[in-house]
PDB file of C-alpha atoms in Angstrom:
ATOM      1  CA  UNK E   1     -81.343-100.180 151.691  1.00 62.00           C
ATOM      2  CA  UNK E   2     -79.323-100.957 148.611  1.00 86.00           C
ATOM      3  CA  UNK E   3     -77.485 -97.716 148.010  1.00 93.00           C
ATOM      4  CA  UNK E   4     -75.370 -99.053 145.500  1.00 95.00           C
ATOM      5  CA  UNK E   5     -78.140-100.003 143.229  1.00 95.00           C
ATOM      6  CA  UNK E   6     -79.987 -96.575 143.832  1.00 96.00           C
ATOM      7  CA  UNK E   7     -76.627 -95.066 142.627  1.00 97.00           C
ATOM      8  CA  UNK E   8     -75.986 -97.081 139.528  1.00 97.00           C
ATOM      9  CA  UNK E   9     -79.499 -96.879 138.044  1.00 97.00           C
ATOM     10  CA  UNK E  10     -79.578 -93.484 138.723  1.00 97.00           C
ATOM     11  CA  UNK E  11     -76.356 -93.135 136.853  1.00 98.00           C
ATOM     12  CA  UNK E  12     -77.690 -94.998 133.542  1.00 98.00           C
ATOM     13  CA  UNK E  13     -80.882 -93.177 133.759  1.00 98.00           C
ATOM     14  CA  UNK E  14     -78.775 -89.768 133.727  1.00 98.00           C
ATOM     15  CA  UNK E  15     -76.921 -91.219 130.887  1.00 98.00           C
ATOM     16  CA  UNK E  16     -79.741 -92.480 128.667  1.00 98.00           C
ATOM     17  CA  UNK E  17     -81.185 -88.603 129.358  1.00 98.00           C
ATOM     18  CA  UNK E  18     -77.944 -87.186 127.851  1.00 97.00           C
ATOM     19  CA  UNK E  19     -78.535 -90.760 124.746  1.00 98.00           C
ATOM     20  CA  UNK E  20     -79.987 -88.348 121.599  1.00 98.00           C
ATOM     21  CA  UNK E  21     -81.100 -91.354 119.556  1.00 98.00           C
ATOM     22  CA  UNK E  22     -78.738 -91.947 116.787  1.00 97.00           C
ATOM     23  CA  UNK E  23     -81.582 -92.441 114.115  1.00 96.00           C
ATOM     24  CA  UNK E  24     -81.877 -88.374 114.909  1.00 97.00           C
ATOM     25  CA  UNK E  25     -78.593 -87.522 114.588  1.00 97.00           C
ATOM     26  CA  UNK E  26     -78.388 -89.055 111.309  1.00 96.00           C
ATOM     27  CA  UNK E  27     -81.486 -86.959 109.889  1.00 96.00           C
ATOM     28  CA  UNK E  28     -79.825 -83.662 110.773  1.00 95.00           C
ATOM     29  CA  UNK E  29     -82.611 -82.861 113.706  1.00 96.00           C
ATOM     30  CA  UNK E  30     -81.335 -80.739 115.981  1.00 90.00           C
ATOM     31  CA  UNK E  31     -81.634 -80.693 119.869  1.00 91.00           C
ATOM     32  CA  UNK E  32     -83.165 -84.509 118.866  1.00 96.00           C
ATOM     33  CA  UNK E  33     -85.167 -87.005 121.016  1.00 98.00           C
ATOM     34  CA  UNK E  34     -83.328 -88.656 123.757  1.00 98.00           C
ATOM     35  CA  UNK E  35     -83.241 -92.318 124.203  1.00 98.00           C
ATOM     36  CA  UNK E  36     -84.928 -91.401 127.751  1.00 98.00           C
ATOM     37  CA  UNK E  37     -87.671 -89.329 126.071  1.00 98.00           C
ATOM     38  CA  UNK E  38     -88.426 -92.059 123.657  1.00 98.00           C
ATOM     39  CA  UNK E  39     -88.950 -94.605 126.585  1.00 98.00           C
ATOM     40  CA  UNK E  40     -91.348 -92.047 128.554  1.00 97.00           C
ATOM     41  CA  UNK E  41     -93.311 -91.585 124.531  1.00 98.00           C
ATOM     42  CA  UNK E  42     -93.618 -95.555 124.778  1.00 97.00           C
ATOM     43  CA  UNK E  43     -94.691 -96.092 128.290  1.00 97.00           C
ATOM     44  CA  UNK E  44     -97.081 -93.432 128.492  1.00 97.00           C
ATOM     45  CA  UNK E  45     -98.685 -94.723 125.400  1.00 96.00           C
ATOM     46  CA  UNK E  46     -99.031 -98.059 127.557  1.00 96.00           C
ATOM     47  CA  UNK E  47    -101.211 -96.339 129.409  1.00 95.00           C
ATOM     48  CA  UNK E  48    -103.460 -94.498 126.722  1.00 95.00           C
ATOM     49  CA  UNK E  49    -103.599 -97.678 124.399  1.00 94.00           C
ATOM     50  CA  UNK E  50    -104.901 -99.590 126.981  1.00 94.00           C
ATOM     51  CA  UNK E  51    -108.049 -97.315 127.405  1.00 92.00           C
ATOM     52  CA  UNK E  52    -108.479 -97.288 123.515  1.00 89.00           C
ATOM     53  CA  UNK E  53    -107.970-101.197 123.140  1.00 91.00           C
ATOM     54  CA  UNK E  54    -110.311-103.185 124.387  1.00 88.00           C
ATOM     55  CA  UNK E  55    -110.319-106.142 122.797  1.00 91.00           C
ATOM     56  CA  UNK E  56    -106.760-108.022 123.369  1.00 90.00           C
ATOM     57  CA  UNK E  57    -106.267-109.911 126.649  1.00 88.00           C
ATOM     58  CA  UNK E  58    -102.792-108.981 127.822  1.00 93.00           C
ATOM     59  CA  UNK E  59    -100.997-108.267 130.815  1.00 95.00           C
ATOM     60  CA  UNK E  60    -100.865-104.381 130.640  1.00 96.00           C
ATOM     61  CA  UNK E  61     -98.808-104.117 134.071  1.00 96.00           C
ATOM     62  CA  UNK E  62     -96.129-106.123 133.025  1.00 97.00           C
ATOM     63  CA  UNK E  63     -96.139-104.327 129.619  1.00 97.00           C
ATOM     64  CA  UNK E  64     -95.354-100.663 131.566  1.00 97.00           C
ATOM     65  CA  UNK E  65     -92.647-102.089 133.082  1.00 97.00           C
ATOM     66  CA  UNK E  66     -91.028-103.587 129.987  1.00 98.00           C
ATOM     67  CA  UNK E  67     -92.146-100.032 128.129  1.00 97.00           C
ATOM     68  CA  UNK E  68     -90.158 -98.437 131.017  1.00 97.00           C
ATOM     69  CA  UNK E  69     -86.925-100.551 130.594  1.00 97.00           C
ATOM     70  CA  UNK E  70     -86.602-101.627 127.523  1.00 97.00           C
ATOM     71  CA  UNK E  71     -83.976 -99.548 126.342  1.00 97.00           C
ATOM     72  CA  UNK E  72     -81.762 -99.420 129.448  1.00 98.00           C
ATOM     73  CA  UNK E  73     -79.584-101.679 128.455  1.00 97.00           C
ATOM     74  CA  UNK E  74     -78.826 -98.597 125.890  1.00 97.00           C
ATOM     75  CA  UNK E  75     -77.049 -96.836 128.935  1.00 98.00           C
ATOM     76  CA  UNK E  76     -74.392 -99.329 128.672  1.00 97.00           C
ATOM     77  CA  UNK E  77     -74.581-100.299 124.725  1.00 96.00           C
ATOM     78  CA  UNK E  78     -74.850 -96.983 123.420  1.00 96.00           C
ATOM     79  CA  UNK E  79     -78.032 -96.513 120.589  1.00 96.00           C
ATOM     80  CA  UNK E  80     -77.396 -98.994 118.164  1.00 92.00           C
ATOM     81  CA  UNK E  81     -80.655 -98.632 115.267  1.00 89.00           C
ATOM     82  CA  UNK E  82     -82.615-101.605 115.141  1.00 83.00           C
ATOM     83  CA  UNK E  83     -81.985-102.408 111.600  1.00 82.00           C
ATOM     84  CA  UNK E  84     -78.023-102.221 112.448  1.00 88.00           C
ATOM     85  CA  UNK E  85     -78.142-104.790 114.999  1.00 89.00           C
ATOM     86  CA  UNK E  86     -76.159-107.483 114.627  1.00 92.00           C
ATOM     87  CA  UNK E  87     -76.946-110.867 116.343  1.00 91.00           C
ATOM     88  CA  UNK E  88     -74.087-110.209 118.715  1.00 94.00           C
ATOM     89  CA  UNK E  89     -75.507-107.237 119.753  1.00 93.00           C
ATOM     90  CA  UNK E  90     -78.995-108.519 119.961  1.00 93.00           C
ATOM     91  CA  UNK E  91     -77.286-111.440 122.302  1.00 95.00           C
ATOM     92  CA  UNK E  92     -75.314-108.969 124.499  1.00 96.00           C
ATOM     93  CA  UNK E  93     -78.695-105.859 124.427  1.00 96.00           C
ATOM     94  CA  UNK E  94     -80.937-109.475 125.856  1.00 97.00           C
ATOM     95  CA  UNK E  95     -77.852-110.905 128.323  1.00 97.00           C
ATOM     96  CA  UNK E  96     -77.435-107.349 129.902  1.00 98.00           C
ATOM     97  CA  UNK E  97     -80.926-106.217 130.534  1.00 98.00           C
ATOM     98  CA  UNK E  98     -81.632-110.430 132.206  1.00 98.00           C
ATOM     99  CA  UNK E  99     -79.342-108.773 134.690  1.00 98.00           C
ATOM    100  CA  UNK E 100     -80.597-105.533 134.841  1.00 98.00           C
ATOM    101  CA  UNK E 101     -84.634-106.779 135.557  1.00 98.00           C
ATOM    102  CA  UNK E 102     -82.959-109.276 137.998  1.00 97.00           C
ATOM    103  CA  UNK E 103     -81.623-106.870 140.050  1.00 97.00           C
ATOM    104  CA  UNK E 104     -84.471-104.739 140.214  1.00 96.00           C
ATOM    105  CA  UNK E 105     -86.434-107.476 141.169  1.00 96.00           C
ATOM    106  CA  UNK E 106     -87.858-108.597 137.844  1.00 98.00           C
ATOM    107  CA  UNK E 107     -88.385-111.648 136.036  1.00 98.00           C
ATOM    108  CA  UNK E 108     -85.062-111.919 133.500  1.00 97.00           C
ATOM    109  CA  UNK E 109     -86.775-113.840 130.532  1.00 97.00           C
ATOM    110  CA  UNK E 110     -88.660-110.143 130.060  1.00 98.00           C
ATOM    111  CA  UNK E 111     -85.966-109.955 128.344  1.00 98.00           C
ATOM    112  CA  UNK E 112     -86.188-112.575 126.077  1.00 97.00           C
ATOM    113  CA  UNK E 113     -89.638-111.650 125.517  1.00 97.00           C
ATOM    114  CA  UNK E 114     -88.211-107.925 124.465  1.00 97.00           C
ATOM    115  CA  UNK E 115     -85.671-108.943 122.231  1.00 96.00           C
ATOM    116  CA  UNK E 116     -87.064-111.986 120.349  1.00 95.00           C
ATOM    117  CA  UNK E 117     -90.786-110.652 120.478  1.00 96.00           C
ATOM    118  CA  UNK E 118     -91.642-113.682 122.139  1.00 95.00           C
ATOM    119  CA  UNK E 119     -94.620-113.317 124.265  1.00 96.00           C
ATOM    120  CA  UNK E 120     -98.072-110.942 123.342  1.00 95.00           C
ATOM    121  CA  UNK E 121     -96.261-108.832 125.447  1.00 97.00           C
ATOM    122  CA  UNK E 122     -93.088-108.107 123.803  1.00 97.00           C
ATOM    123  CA  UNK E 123     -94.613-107.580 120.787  1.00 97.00           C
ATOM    124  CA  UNK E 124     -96.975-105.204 122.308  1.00 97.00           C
ATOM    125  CA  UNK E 125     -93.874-103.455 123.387  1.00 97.00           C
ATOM    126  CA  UNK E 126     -92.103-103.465 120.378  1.00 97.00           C
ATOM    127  CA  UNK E 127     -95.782-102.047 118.620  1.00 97.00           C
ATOM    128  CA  UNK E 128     -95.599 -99.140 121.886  1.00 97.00           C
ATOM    129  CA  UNK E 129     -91.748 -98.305 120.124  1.00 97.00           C
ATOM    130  CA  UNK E 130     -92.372 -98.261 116.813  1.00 97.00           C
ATOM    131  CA  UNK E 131     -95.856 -95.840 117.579  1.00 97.00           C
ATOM    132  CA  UNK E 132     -93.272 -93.532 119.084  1.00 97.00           C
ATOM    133  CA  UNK E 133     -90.332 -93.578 116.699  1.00 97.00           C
ATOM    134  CA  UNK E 134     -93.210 -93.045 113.696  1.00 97.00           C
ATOM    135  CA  UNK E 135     -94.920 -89.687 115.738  1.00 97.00           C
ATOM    136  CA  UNK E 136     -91.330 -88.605 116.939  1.00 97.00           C
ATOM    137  CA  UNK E 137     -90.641 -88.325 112.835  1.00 97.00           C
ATOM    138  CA  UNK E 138     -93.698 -87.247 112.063  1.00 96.00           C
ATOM    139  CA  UNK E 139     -93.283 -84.085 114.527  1.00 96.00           C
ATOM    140  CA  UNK E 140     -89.355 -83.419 113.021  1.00 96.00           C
ATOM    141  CA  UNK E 141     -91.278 -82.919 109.864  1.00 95.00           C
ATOM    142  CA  UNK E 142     -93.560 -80.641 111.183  1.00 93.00           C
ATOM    143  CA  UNK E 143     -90.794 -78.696 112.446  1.00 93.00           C
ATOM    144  CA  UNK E 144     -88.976 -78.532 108.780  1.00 92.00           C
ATOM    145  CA  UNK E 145     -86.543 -81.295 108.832  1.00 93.00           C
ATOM    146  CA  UNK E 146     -86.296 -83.243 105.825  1.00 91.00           C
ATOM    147  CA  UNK E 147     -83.808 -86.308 104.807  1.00 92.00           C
ATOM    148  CA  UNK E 148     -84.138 -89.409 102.975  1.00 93.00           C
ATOM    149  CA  UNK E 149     -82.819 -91.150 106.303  1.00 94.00           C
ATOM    150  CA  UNK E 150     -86.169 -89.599 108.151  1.00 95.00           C
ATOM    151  CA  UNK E 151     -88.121 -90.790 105.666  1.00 95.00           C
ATOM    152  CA  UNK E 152     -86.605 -94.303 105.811  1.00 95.00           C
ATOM    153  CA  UNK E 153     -87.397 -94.343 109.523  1.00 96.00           C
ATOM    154  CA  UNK E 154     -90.660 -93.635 109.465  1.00 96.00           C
ATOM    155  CA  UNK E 155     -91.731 -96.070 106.450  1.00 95.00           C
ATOM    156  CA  UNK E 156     -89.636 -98.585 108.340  1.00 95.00           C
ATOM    157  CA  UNK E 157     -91.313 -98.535 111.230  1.00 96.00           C
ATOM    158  CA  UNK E 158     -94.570 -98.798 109.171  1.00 95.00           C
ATOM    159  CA  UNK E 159     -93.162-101.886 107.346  1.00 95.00           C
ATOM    160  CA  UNK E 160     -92.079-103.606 110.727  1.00 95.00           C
ATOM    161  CA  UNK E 161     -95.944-102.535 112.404  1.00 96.00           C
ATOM    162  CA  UNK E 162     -97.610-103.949 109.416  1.00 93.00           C
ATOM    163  CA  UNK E 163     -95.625-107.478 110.292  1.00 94.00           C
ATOM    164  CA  UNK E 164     -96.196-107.505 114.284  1.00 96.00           C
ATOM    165  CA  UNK E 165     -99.959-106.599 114.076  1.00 94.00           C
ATOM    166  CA  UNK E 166    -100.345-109.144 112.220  1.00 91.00           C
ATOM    167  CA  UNK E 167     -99.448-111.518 115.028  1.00 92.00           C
ATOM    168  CA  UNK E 168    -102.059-110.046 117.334  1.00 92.00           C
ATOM    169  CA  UNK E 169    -105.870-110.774 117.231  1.00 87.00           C
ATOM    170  CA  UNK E 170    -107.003-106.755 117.971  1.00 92.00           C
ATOM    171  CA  UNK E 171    -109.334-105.277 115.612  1.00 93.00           C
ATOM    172  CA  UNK E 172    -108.900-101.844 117.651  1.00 94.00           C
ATOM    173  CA  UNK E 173    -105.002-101.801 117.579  1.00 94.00           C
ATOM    174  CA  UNK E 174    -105.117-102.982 113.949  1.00 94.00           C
ATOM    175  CA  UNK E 175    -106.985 -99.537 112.960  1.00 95.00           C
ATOM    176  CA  UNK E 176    -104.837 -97.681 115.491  1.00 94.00           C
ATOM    177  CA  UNK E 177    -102.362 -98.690 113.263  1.00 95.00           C
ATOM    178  CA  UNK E 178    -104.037 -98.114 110.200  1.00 95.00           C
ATOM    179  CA  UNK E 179    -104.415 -94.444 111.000  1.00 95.00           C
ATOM    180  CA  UNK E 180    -100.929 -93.928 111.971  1.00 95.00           C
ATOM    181  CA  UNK E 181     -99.556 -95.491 108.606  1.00 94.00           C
ATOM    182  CA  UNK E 182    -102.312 -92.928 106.647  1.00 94.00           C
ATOM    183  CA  UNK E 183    -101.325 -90.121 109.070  1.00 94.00           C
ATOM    184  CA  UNK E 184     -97.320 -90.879 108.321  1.00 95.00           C
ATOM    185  CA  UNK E 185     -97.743 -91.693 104.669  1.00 93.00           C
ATOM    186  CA  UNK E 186     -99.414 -87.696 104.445  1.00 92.00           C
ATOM    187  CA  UNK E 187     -95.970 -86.120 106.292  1.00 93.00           C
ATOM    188  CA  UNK E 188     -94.245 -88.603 104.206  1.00 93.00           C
ATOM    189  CA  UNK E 189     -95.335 -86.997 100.825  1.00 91.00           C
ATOM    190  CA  UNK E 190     -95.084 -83.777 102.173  1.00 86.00           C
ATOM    191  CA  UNK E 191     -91.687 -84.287 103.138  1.00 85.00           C
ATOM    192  CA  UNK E 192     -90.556 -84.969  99.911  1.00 78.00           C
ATOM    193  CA  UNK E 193     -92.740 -82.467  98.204  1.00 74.00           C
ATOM    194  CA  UNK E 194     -91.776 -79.402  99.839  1.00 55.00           C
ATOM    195  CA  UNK E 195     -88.350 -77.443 100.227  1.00 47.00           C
ATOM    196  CA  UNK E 196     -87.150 -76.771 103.514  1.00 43.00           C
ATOM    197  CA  UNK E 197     -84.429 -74.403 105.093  1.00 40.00           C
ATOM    198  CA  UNK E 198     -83.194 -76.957 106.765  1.00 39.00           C
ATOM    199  CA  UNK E 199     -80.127 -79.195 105.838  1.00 35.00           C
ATOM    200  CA  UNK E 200     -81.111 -82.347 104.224  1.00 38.00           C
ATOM    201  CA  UNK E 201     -79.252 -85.498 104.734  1.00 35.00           C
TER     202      UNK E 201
END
């Protein structure tokens, strides 16, 4: 038994629990959405988009795990926002989780496949994170927060799903998507329609 490896991933799961996602910070939320909680959102929606998309041929094991890890590398990096990222940090986020899904007994080039959206896969992934980032914001506006930098989330996370779908052949995800973007686009306008007694960025 590898204790040592029980310990440290242990430790960077505690720490990515205690991550609030910067993106959060910067729209004022309060008590906001860990990095942890966002990568339960996307790997639990693994598991419902697979019942509600039928018509893709993917390897929806493999996409869990990826869905499960891949933000760890955040417990080491720190929450950088994706449209921050330089490619030195894209180089280091892809060189540290290779060794992460190495030692825990994975294939490294997941990696690869996570960072560079280069396999149906990773950009299945990417799709599961930008689902989540678009209903996390959705749900801060529900609850009264209001900035121009939540705004800017959400619509660019709408931009960047309109791009990947794109690259997949699924009729089903495509109107998933659809109805998301409509769904947003309503909180959107209602965001900036309506006074709230919360701060505003």
């Amino acid at each position: 038994m590898n204790l040592s490896l029980f310990l440290k991933y242990n430790e960077y799961i505690c720490r990515l629990k205690d991550l609030v996602r910067t993106g959060w910070i910067r729209s004022n939320v309060g008590d906001g959405e860990t990095v942890a909680e966002h990568m339960y959102h996307t790997a639990l929606n693994t598991i419902i988009i697979k019942e509600v998309t039928e018509d893709i041929d993917i390897d929806w094991s493999k996409i869990l795990i990826m869905s499960l890890v891949h933000d760890l590398s955040e417990s080491i990096l720190g929450d950088i926002p994706t449209y921050e990222k330089t490619r030195e940090d894209r180089k280091r986020e892809k060189e540290i989780l290779r060794d992460m899904l190495r030692e825990l007994g994975y294939p490294s080039e997941w990696a690869d496949e996570i960072v560079e959206l280069s396999s149906k896969e990773g950009i299945i992934v990417k799709i599961l994170d930008l689902i989540s980032t678009v209903y996390q914001g959705i749900k801060y506006i529900e609850k009264g927060y209001c900035s121009d930098y939540l705004v800017n989330i959400i619509s660019n996370s709408i931009s960047e799903l309109d791009k990947l779908i794109g690259k997949l052949e699924s009729y089903q995800l495509t109107n998933l998507i659809s109805f998301l973007k409509g769904y947003a686009v309503g909180y959107i306008r209602r965001c900036k329609s309506v006074s709230y007694t919360h701060l505003r960025a």
